[in-house]
Amino acid sequence: MDKKWYLNRNLLCLWIGLMISYLGDALFLVAFMWIAVTRGSVGAPAIIIALQTLPMVLFGPFVGVMVDRLPKRRLMIGSDLIRAIILFLVLIADLNGLLAIWHLYILAFVLGMFELIYRPLVRILIPTLVSADFLASANSLLLGTQQLTSIFGAIAGGVIVGAIGPQVVLALDAATFLFAAGMIFFVEFAPSLRQSQSGRVKGVSGILMDVLGGIRYVTSRRDILTLLLTITGLNLAVSPVNALLPAYATEVLEGGSFLLGMLYGAEGLGMLLGNILISMLASRISLSISIGIGLGVMAIGVMGLASSQIPFLSSGFYFLAGLGVPLVFTTTFTHLQKTVPLEYQGRVFALQQSTATLAVPIASFLTAAMINILSIRYLLVIASLALLVVAALAVPNVRAGKLT
């Protein structure tokens, strides 16, 4: 991308398509959870979240093989079209009074599976659209857009669901998938992404060979293994914070839903600013410094939450925690995109998703068990110290791997 990003037709089409799709996803999340609570029980959203993450934990390496083998363009467009059809069918079922809670559970699992397919495809596509010098900026643009749309989409979703009903949001989200498929259609894919990879062993044995081959490749590369373990460790440390935030807002800060929304908004704004900083500074700082600063800033933000009883100050600390996230994630993805051969990228990104996602329920369950023993403040302090431990382990190994 040796010109302004908005003059890069392929990146512009991808960005517009993803922006509208991300907005639809944010709207849908509010409607989905609202339907789950009103049609099921207060525990239904937790089951839905678990079912959405289950495919990433169980099938990540196998989906990675599929992404590596099959034409990426067809997979992206097909994923969007199928999700649009599924949501329209759910809408029809709801309008006819046929939608049951178990339908929502199946929907959560299926959407989680397609998300597992789609994310690695986007990360594989981006390096073919821009030059290596602008790769971090392109990643920051897309990730920053996702954060911004999640903030406004959540607010708009609440307004639409409350004023009109969740059925409108279902239709809107389905329409955004159709729009995204149309925009992807206009993206000019590199020939290597439009074709199936030849020479692979077919059948179950071939798939298993490719899965093991991907794992061997990751373990043979110290830099990749270090980065994947760092992301997993970060999720183990941060997931308790996300799980504790509602209780923190109500019990520690003695606030309500508005204050909780303010905290989430502050985190989202921090992530947005972090992506802007990465787009400006990516060529000036090394990966080890970026990861070290990111984890350190997150640790300070979480420790600040533990010590604060003032809502405005807590929002500032959570903004700081959000600011550090892109310094780790965006730079990590950029390094993987630059250094992993195309034939392994699907498996590497899918494996990264699987290991990182697995950390979330583990940390959440541990938090649920410990909340009866330790106070919210102590658990936040532990999370902050865990982030510093991850930084202490990651930075020397990143430097030893000579990642810049």
CSV table of C-alpha atoms in Angstrom, one decimal:
chain,number,residue,atom,x,y,z
A,1,MET,CA,0.0,0.0,0.0
A,2,ASP,CA,2.3,2.7,-1.3
A,3,LYS,CA,-0.5,5.2,-1.5
A,4,LYS,CA,-3.3,6.4,0.7
A,5,TRP,CA,-5.3,3.5,2.0
A,6,TYR,CA,-8.5,5.0,0.7
A,7,LEU,CA,-7.1,4.9,-2.8
A,8,ASN,CA,-6.3,1.2,-2.5
A,9,ARG,CA,-9.5,-0.2,-4.1
A,10,ASN,CA,-9.1,-3.7,-2.7
A,11,LEU,CA,-8.4,-2.6,0.9
A,12,LEU,CA,-11.2,-0.1,0.7
A,13,CYS,CA,-13.7,-2.7,-0.4
A,14,LEU,CA,-12.6,-5.1,2.3
A,15,TRP,CA,-12.7,-2.3,4.9
A,16,ILE,CA,-16.2,-1.2,4.0
A,17,GLY,CA,-17.5,-4.7,3.9
A,18,LEU,CA,-16.0,-5.6,7.3
A,19,MET,CA,-17.1,-2.3,8.8
A,20,ILE,CA,-20.8,-2.9,7.9
A,21,SER,CA,-20.5,-6.6,9.0
A,22,TYR,CA,-18.9,-5.7,12.3
A,23,LEU,CA,-21.7,-3.1,12.9
A,24,GLY,CA,-24.3,-5.8,12.2
A,25,ASP,CA,-22.5,-8.2,14.6
A,26,ALA,CA,-22.6,-5.6,17.4
A,27,LEU,CA,-26.3,-5.0,16.8
A,28,PHE,CA,-27.0,-8.7,16.7
A,29,LEU,CA,-25.2,-9.4,20.0
A,30,VAL,CA,-27.6,-7.2,21.9
A,31,ALA,CA,-30.6,-8.7,20.2
A,32,PHE,CA,-29.3,-12.3,20.6
A,33,MET,CA,-28.8,-11.9,24.3
A,34,TRP,CA,-32.1,-10.2,24.8
A,35,ILE,CA,-34.0,-13.0,23.0
A,36,ALA,CA,-32.0,-15.6,25.0
A,37,VAL,CA,-33.0,-14.0,28.3
A,38,THR,CA,-36.6,-13.4,27.4
A,39,ARG,CA,-37.2,-16.8,25.7
A,40,GLY,CA,-34.9,-18.8,28.0
A,41,SER,CA,-33.5,-17.9,31.4
A,42,VAL,CA,-30.9,-15.6,32.9
A,43,GLY,CA,-28.4,-18.3,32.5
A,44,ALA,CA,-29.0,-18.7,28.7
A,45,PRO,CA,-26.5,-16.0,27.6
A,46,ALA,CA,-23.7,-17.8,29.5
A,47,ILE,CA,-24.6,-21.0,27.6
A,48,ILE,CA,-24.6,-19.2,24.3
A,49,ILE,CA,-21.2,-17.6,24.9
A,50,ALA,CA,-19.8,-21.1,25.8
A,51,LEU,CA,-21.3,-22.6,22.7
A,52,GLN,CA,-19.9,-19.8,20.5
A,53,THR,CA,-16.4,-20.4,21.7
A,54,LEU,CA,-16.7,-24.3,21.7
A,55,PRO,CA,-15.9,-24.7,17.9
A,56,MET,CA,-12.7,-22.6,18.3
A,57,VAL,CA,-11.5,-24.9,21.1
A,58,LEU,CA,-12.5,-28.2,19.5
A,59,PHE,CA,-12.0,-27.7,15.7
A,60,GLY,CA,-9.4,-24.9,15.3
A,61,PRO,CA,-6.6,-27.1,13.9
A,62,PHE,CA,-8.9,-28.9,11.5
A,63,VAL,CA,-10.5,-25.7,10.3
A,64,GLY,CA,-7.0,-24.3,9.8
A,65,VAL,CA,-6.3,-27.2,7.4
A,66,MET,CA,-9.5,-26.4,5.4
A,67,VAL,CA,-8.5,-22.7,5.2
A,68,ASP,CA,-5.1,-23.7,4.0
A,69,ARG,CA,-6.4,-26.1,1.4
A,70,LEU,CA,-9.4,-24.4,-0.1
A,71,PRO,CA,-9.8,-21.2,-2.3
A,72,LYS,CA,-10.0,-18.3,0.2
A,73,ARG,CA,-12.2,-16.1,-2.0
A,74,ARG,CA,-15.0,-18.8,-2.1
A,75,LEU,CA,-14.7,-19.5,1.6
A,76,MET,CA,-15.1,-15.8,2.5
A,77,ILE,CA,-18.0,-15.1,0.2
A,78,GLY,CA,-19.7,-18.5,1.0
A,79,SER,CA,-19.3,-17.9,4.8
A,80,ASP,CA,-21.1,-14.5,4.5
A,81,LEU,CA,-23.9,-15.9,2.3
A,82,ILE,CA,-24.6,-18.9,4.5
A,83,ARG,CA,-24.7,-16.8,7.7
A,84,ALA,CA,-27.2,-14.4,6.0
A,85,ILE,CA,-29.4,-17.3,5.0
A,86,ILE,CA,-29.3,-18.8,8.5
A,87,LEU,CA,-30.3,-15.5,10.1
A,88,PHE,CA,-33.1,-15.0,7.7
A,89,LEU,CA,-34.4,-18.5,8.6
A,90,VAL,CA,-34.1,-17.6,12.3
A,91,LEU,CA,-36.1,-14.4,11.7
A,92,ILE,CA,-38.8,-16.3,9.8
A,93,ALA,CA,-39.0,-18.9,12.7
A,94,ASP,CA,-39.3,-16.1,15.2
A,95,LEU,CA,-42.0,-14.2,13.3
A,96,ASN,CA,-44.0,-17.4,13.2
A,97,GLY,CA,-43.6,-18.2,16.9
A,98,LEU,CA,-41.5,-21.3,16.2
A,99,LEU,CA,-38.2,-20.1,17.7
A,100,ALA,CA,-37.2,-22.1,20.8
A,101,ILE,CA,-34.2,-21.6,23.1
A,102,TRP,CA,-32.5,-24.7,21.8
A,103,HIS,CA,-32.6,-23.1,18.3
A,104,LEU,CA,-30.5,-20.3,19.8
A,105,TYR,CA,-28.0,-22.7,21.2
A,106,ILE,CA,-27.5,-24.4,17.8
A,107,LEU,CA,-27.3,-20.9,16.2
A,108,ALA,CA,-24.6,-19.9,18.6
A,109,PHE,CA,-22.5,-23.0,17.8
A,110,VAL,CA,-22.9,-22.6,14.0
A,111,LEU,CA,-22.0,-18.9,14.1
A,112,GLY,CA,-19.0,-19.7,16.2
A,113,MET,CA,-17.9,-22.2,13.6
A,114,PHE,CA,-18.1,-19.7,10.8
A,115,GLU,CA,-16.3,-17.1,12.9
A,116,LEU,CA,-13.5,-19.6,13.3
A,117,ILE,CA,-13.3,-19.9,9.5
A,118,TYR,CA,-13.6,-16.2,8.7
A,119,ARG,CA,-11.0,-14.6,11.0
A,120,PRO,CA,-8.0,-16.5,9.6
A,121,LEU,CA,-9.1,-15.7,6.1
A,122,VAL,CA,-9.1,-12.0,6.8
A,123,ARG,CA,-5.6,-12.1,8.3
A,124,ILE,CA,-4.4,-14.1,5.3
A,125,LEU,CA,-5.9,-11.7,2.8
A,126,ILE,CA,-4.6,-8.4,4.2
A,127,PRO,CA,-0.8,-9.0,3.4
A,128,THR,CA,-1.7,-9.6,-0.2
A,129,LEU,CA,-3.4,-6.2,-0.5
A,130,VAL,CA,-0.7,-4.0,1.0
A,131,SER,CA,3.0,-3.8,1.1
A,132,ALA,CA,4.9,-5.1,4.1
A,133,ASP,CA,5.7,-1.5,5.3
A,134,PHE,CA,2.0,-0.7,5.6
A,135,LEU,CA,0.8,-4.0,7.0
A,136,ALA,CA,0.7,-2.8,10.6
A,137,SER,CA,-1.3,0.2,9.5
A,138,ALA,CA,-3.8,-1.9,7.6
A,139,ASN,CA,-4.2,-4.2,10.6
A,140,SER,CA,-4.7,-1.2,12.9
A,141,LEU,CA,-7.3,0.2,10.5
A,142,LEU,CA,-9.4,-2.9,10.5
A,143,LEU,CA,-9.1,-3.7,14.2
A,144,GLY,CA,-9.7,-0.1,15.1
A,145,THR,CA,-12.8,-0.1,13.0
A,146,GLN,CA,-14.0,-3.3,14.7
A,147,GLN,CA,-13.6,-1.6,18.1
A,148,LEU,CA,-15.4,1.6,17.0
A,149,THR,CA,-18.4,-0.3,15.5
A,150,SER,CA,-18.7,-2.5,18.6
A,151,ILE,CA,-19.1,0.6,20.7
A,152,PHE,CA,-21.7,2.3,18.5
A,153,GLY,CA,-23.3,-0.9,17.5
A,154,ALA,CA,-24.0,-2.0,21.1
A,155,ILE,CA,-25.6,1.4,21.8
A,156,ALA,CA,-27.7,1.3,18.6
A,157,GLY,CA,-28.6,-2.3,19.2
A,158,GLY,CA,-30.0,-1.5,22.6
A,159,VAL,CA,-32.1,1.4,21.3
A,160,ILE,CA,-33.5,-0.6,18.3
A,161,VAL,CA,-34.3,-3.7,20.4
A,162,GLY,CA,-36.0,-1.5,23.0
A,163,ALA,CA,-37.9,0.7,20.6
A,164,ILE,CA,-38.8,-1.7,17.8
A,165,GLY,CA,-37.8,-5.3,18.7
A,166,PRO,CA,-35.0,-7.8,18.1
A,167,GLN,CA,-36.5,-9.0,14.8
A,168,VAL,CA,-35.4,-5.8,13.0
A,169,VAL,CA,-31.9,-6.4,14.2
A,170,LEU,CA,-31.9,-10.0,12.9
A,171,ALA,CA,-32.9,-8.7,9.5
A,172,LEU,CA,-30.3,-6.0,9.6
A,173,ASP,CA,-27.5,-8.4,10.6
A,174,ALA,CA,-28.5,-10.8,7.8
A,175,ALA,CA,-28.4,-7.8,5.3
A,176,THR,CA,-24.9,-6.8,6.5
A,177,PHE,CA,-23.6,-10.3,5.7
A,178,LEU,CA,-25.0,-10.0,2.2
A,179,PHE,CA,-23.4,-6.6,1.8
A,180,ALA,CA,-20.1,-7.9,3.1
A,181,ALA,CA,-20.2,-10.8,0.6
A,182,GLY,CA,-20.9,-8.2,-2.2
A,183,MET,CA,-17.9,-6.1,-1.2
A,184,ILE,CA,-15.6,-9.2,-1.0
A,185,PHE,CA,-16.7,-10.1,-4.5
A,186,PHE,CA,-15.1,-6.8,-5.7
A,187,VAL,CA,-11.8,-7.5,-4.0
A,188,GLU,CA,-9.1,-8.7,-6.4
A,189,PHE,CA,-7.6,-11.8,-4.7
A,190,ALA,CA,-4.1,-13.0,-5.5
A,191,PRO,CA,-4.0,-16.1,-7.7
A,192,SER,CA,-2.6,-18.1,-4.8
A,193,LEU,CA,-5.7,-17.3,-2.7
A,194,ARG,CA,-8.2,-18.1,-5.5
A,195,GLN,CA,-7.0,-21.7,-6.0
A,196,SER,CA,-7.0,-24.9,-4.0
A,197,GLN,CA,-3.6,-26.1,-2.8
A,198,SER,CA,-2.6,-29.1,-4.8
A,199,GLY,CA,-0.4,-32.0,-3.8
A,200,ARG,CA,-2.1,-32.6,-0.4
A,201,VAL,CA,-3.0,-36.1,0.7
A,202,LYS,CA,-6.8,-36.4,0.7
A,203,GLY,CA,-9.1,-38.1,3.2
A,204,VAL,CA,-9.0,-38.3,7.0
A,205,SER,CA,-5.3,-39.4,7.0
A,206,GLY,CA,-4.3,-36.4,4.9
A,207,ILE,CA,-6.2,-34.0,7.2
A,208,LEU,CA,-4.6,-35.5,10.3
A,209,MET,CA,-1.1,-35.2,8.6
A,210,ASP,CA,-1.8,-31.6,7.9
A,211,VAL,CA,-2.9,-30.9,11.5
A,212,LEU,CA,0.2,-32.5,12.9
A,213,GLY,CA,2.3,-30.7,10.3
A,214,GLY,CA,0.9,-27.4,11.4
A,215,ILE,CA,1.6,-28.1,15.1
A,216,ARG,CA,5.1,-29.3,14.2
A,217,TYR,CA,5.7,-26.1,12.3
A,218,VAL,CA,4.6,-23.9,15.2
A,219,THR,CA,6.7,-25.8,17.7
A,220,SER,CA,9.7,-25.6,15.4
A,221,ARG,CA,9.5,-21.8,15.3
A,222,ARG,CA,10.5,-20.3,18.6
A,223,ASP,CA,9.1,-16.9,17.6
A,224,ILE,CA,5.7,-18.2,16.7
A,225,LEU,CA,5.5,-20.4,19.8
A,226,THR,CA,6.5,-17.5,22.0
A,227,LEU,CA,3.8,-15.2,20.5
A,228,LEU,CA,1.0,-17.8,20.7
A,229,LEU,CA,1.9,-18.6,24.4
A,230,THR,CA,2.0,-14.8,25.1
A,231,ILE,CA,-1.5,-14.3,23.7
A,232,THR,CA,-2.8,-17.3,25.6
A,233,GLY,CA,-1.2,-16.1,28.8
A,234,LEU,CA,-2.6,-12.6,28.3
A,235,ASN,CA,-6.1,-14.1,27.9
A,236,LEU,CA,-5.7,-16.1,31.1
A,237,ALA,CA,-4.7,-12.9,32.9
A,238,VAL,CA,-7.4,-10.6,31.4
A,239,SER,CA,-10.4,-12.9,31.3
A,240,PRO,CA,-11.0,-12.6,35.1
A,241,VAL,CA,-11.2,-8.9,34.7
A,242,ASN,CA,-13.9,-9.2,32.0
A,243,ALA,CA,-15.8,-11.6,34.2
A,244,LEU,CA,-15.5,-9.4,37.3
A,245,LEU,CA,-16.4,-6.1,35.6
A,246,PRO,CA,-20.2,-6.2,36.2
A,247,ALA,CA,-19.7,-7.1,39.9
A,248,TYR,CA,-17.0,-4.4,40.1
A,249,ALA,CA,-19.3,-1.8,38.7
A,250,THR,CA,-22.2,-2.7,41.1
A,251,GLU,CA,-20.4,-3.7,44.3
A,252,VAL,CA,-17.2,-1.8,44.3
A,253,LEU,CA,-18.3,1.4,42.5
A,254,GLU,CA,-21.9,1.0,43.7
A,255,GLY,CA,-23.2,1.9,40.2
A,256,GLY,CA,-25.6,0.5,37.7
A,257,SER,CA,-25.9,-0.5,34.1
A,258,PHE,CA,-24.9,3.0,32.9
A,259,LEU,CA,-21.6,2.8,34.7
A,260,LEU,CA,-20.9,-0.7,33.4
A,261,GLY,CA,-21.5,0.6,29.9
A,262,MET,CA,-19.2,3.6,30.6
A,263,LEU,CA,-16.4,1.2,31.6
A,264,TYR,CA,-16.9,-0.9,28.4
A,265,GLY,CA,-16.9,2.2,26.3
A,266,ALA,CA,-13.7,3.4,27.9
A,267,GLU,CA,-12.0,0.1,27.1
A,268,GLY,CA,-13.2,0.3,23.5
A,269,LEU,CA,-11.9,3.9,23.1
A,270,GLY,CA,-8.5,2.8,24.6
A,271,MET,CA,-8.3,0.0,22.1
A,272,LEU,CA,-9.1,2.4,19.3
A,273,LEU,CA,-6.4,4.8,20.3
A,274,GLY,CA,-4.0,1.9,20.7
A,275,ASN,CA,-4.6,0.9,17.1
A,276,ILE,CA,-4.0,4.4,16.0
A,277,LEU,CA,-0.7,4.6,17.8
A,278,ILE,CA,0.4,1.3,16.3
A,279,SER,CA,-0.4,2.6,12.8
A,280,MET,CA,1.8,5.6,13.5
A,281,LEU,CA,4.7,3.9,15.4
A,282,ALA,CA,4.9,0.4,14.0
A,283,SER,CA,8.0,1.0,12.0
A,284,ARG,CA,9.8,2.8,14.9
A,285,ILE,CA,9.6,0.2,17.7
A,286,SER,CA,10.5,-3.4,17.9
A,287,LEU,CA,8.0,-6.2,18.6
A,288,SER,CA,9.5,-6.9,22.0
A,289,ILE,CA,9.2,-3.3,23.1
A,290,SER,CA,5.6,-3.1,21.8
A,291,ILE,CA,4.6,-6.3,23.7
A,292,GLY,CA,6.4,-5.2,26.8
A,293,ILE,CA,4.8,-1.8,26.9
A,294,GLY,CA,1.4,-3.2,26.0
A,295,LEU,CA,1.4,-5.7,28.8
A,296,GLY,CA,2.8,-3.2,31.3
A,297,VAL,CA,0.2,-0.6,30.4
A,298,MET,CA,-2.6,-3.2,30.8
A,299,ALA,CA,-1.1,-4.3,34.2
A,300,ILE,CA,-1.1,-0.6,35.4
A,301,GLY,CA,-4.7,-0.2,34.2
A,302,VAL,CA,-6.0,-3.3,36.0
A,303,MET,CA,-4.1,-2.4,39.2
A,304,GLY,CA,-5.7,1.0,39.0
A,305,LEU,CA,-9.1,-0.6,38.9
A,306,ALA,CA,-8.3,-2.6,42.0
A,307,SER,CA,-7.4,0.6,43.9
A,308,SER,CA,-10.1,3.0,42.6
A,309,GLN,CA,-13.5,3.7,44.1
A,310,ILE,CA,-14.2,6.7,41.9
A,311,PRO,CA,-16.2,5.9,38.7
A,312,PHE,CA,-14.5,8.5,36.5
A,313,LEU,CA,-11.0,7.4,37.6
A,314,SER,CA,-11.9,3.7,37.1
A,315,SER,CA,-13.0,4.5,33.6
A,316,GLY,CA,-9.6,6.1,33.0
A,317,PHE,CA,-7.8,3.0,34.3
A,318,TYR,CA,-9.9,0.7,32.1
A,319,PHE,CA,-9.2,3.0,29.1
A,320,LEU,CA,-5.5,2.5,29.9
A,321,ALA,CA,-6.0,-1.3,30.0
A,322,GLY,CA,-7.7,-1.2,26.6
A,323,LEU,CA,-4.9,1.0,25.2
A,324,GLY,CA,-2.4,-1.8,25.8
A,325,VAL,CA,-4.3,-4.5,24.0
A,326,PRO,CA,-3.5,-3.5,20.4
A,327,LEU,CA,0.2,-3.1,21.3
A,328,VAL,CA,0.3,-6.8,21.8
A,329,PHE,CA,-2.4,-8.2,19.5
A,330,THR,CA,-1.9,-6.0,16.4
A,331,THR,CA,1.9,-6.3,16.3
A,332,THR,CA,1.7,-10.1,16.9
A,333,PHE,CA,-0.7,-10.6,14.0
A,334,THR,CA,1.5,-8.4,11.8
A,335,HIS,CA,4.6,-10.4,12.6
A,336,LEU,CA,2.8,-13.7,11.8
A,337,GLN,CA,1.4,-12.3,8.5
A,338,LYS,CA,4.9,-11.3,7.5
A,339,THR,CA,6.8,-14.4,8.5
A,340,VAL,CA,4.5,-17.5,8.2
A,341,PRO,CA,4.4,-19.0,4.7
A,342,LEU,CA,1.0,-18.9,3.0
A,343,GLU,CA,0.7,-22.7,3.1
A,344,TYR,CA,0.8,-22.7,7.0
A,345,GLN,CA,-1.1,-19.4,7.7
A,346,GLY,CA,-4.6,-20.9,8.1
A,347,ARG,CA,-3.3,-23.5,10.6
A,348,VAL,CA,-1.2,-21.0,12.5
A,349,PHE,CA,-4.0,-18.4,12.9
A,350,ALA,CA,-6.6,-21.1,13.7
A,351,LEU,CA,-4.3,-22.7,16.3
A,352,GLN,CA,-3.7,-19.2,17.8
A,353,GLN,CA,-7.5,-18.7,18.0
A,354,SER,CA,-8.0,-22.1,19.7
A,355,THR,CA,-5.3,-21.8,22.4
A,356,ALA,CA,-6.3,-18.2,23.1
A,357,THR,CA,-10.0,-19.0,23.3
A,358,LEU,CA,-9.4,-22.0,25.6
A,359,ALA,CA,-7.8,-19.7,28.1
A,360,VAL,CA,-11.1,-17.7,28.5
A,361,PRO,CA,-13.3,-20.4,30.0
A,362,ILE,CA,-10.5,-21.8,32.1
A,363,ALA,CA,-9.8,-18.3,33.7
A,364,SER,CA,-13.5,-17.6,34.0
A,365,PHE,CA,-14.2,-20.8,35.9
A,366,LEU,CA,-11.2,-20.2,38.2
A,367,THR,CA,-12.5,-16.7,38.9
A,368,ALA,CA,-16.0,-18.0,39.7
A,369,ALA,CA,-14.5,-20.5,42.1
A,370,MET,CA,-12.2,-17.9,43.8
A,371,ILE,CA,-14.8,-15.1,44.1
A,372,ASN,CA,-16.2,-16.8,47.2
A,373,ILE,CA,-12.7,-16.8,48.8
A,374,LEU,CA,-11.1,-13.5,47.7
A,375,SER,CA,-12.6,-10.1,47.2
A,376,ILE,CA,-13.0,-8.5,43.8
A,377,ARG,CA,-10.1,-6.1,44.5
A,378,TYR,CA,-7.7,-9.0,45.4
A,379,LEU,CA,-8.6,-10.8,42.2
A,380,LEU,CA,-7.9,-7.7,40.1
A,381,VAL,CA,-4.5,-7.4,41.8
A,382,ILE,CA,-3.8,-11.0,41.0
A,383,ALA,CA,-4.8,-10.4,37.3
A,384,SER,CA,-2.5,-7.4,37.2
A,385,LEU,CA,0.5,-9.3,38.6
A,386,ALA,CA,-0.3,-12.1,36.1
A,387,LEU,CA,0.1,-9.7,33.3
A,388,LEU,CA,3.5,-8.6,34.6
A,389,VAL,CA,4.5,-12.3,34.8
A,390,VAL,CA,3.5,-12.8,31.2
A,391,ALA,CA,5.5,-9.7,30.2
A,392,ALA,CA,8.6,-10.9,32.2
A,393,LEU,CA,8.4,-14.3,30.4
A,394,ALA,CA,7.5,-13.0,26.9
A,395,VAL,CA,9.8,-10.1,26.4
A,396,PRO,CA,13.2,-11.9,26.8
A,397,ASN,CA,12.0,-14.8,24.6
A,398,VAL,CA,10.8,-12.4,22.0
A,399,ARG,CA,14.2,-10.7,22.0
A,400,ALA,CA,15.9,-14.1,21.9
A,401,GLY,CA,13.8,-14.9,18.8
A,402,LYS,CA,15.2,-11.8,17.2
A,403,LEU,CA,11.7,-10.4,16.5
A,404,THR,CA,11.8,-6.8,15.4
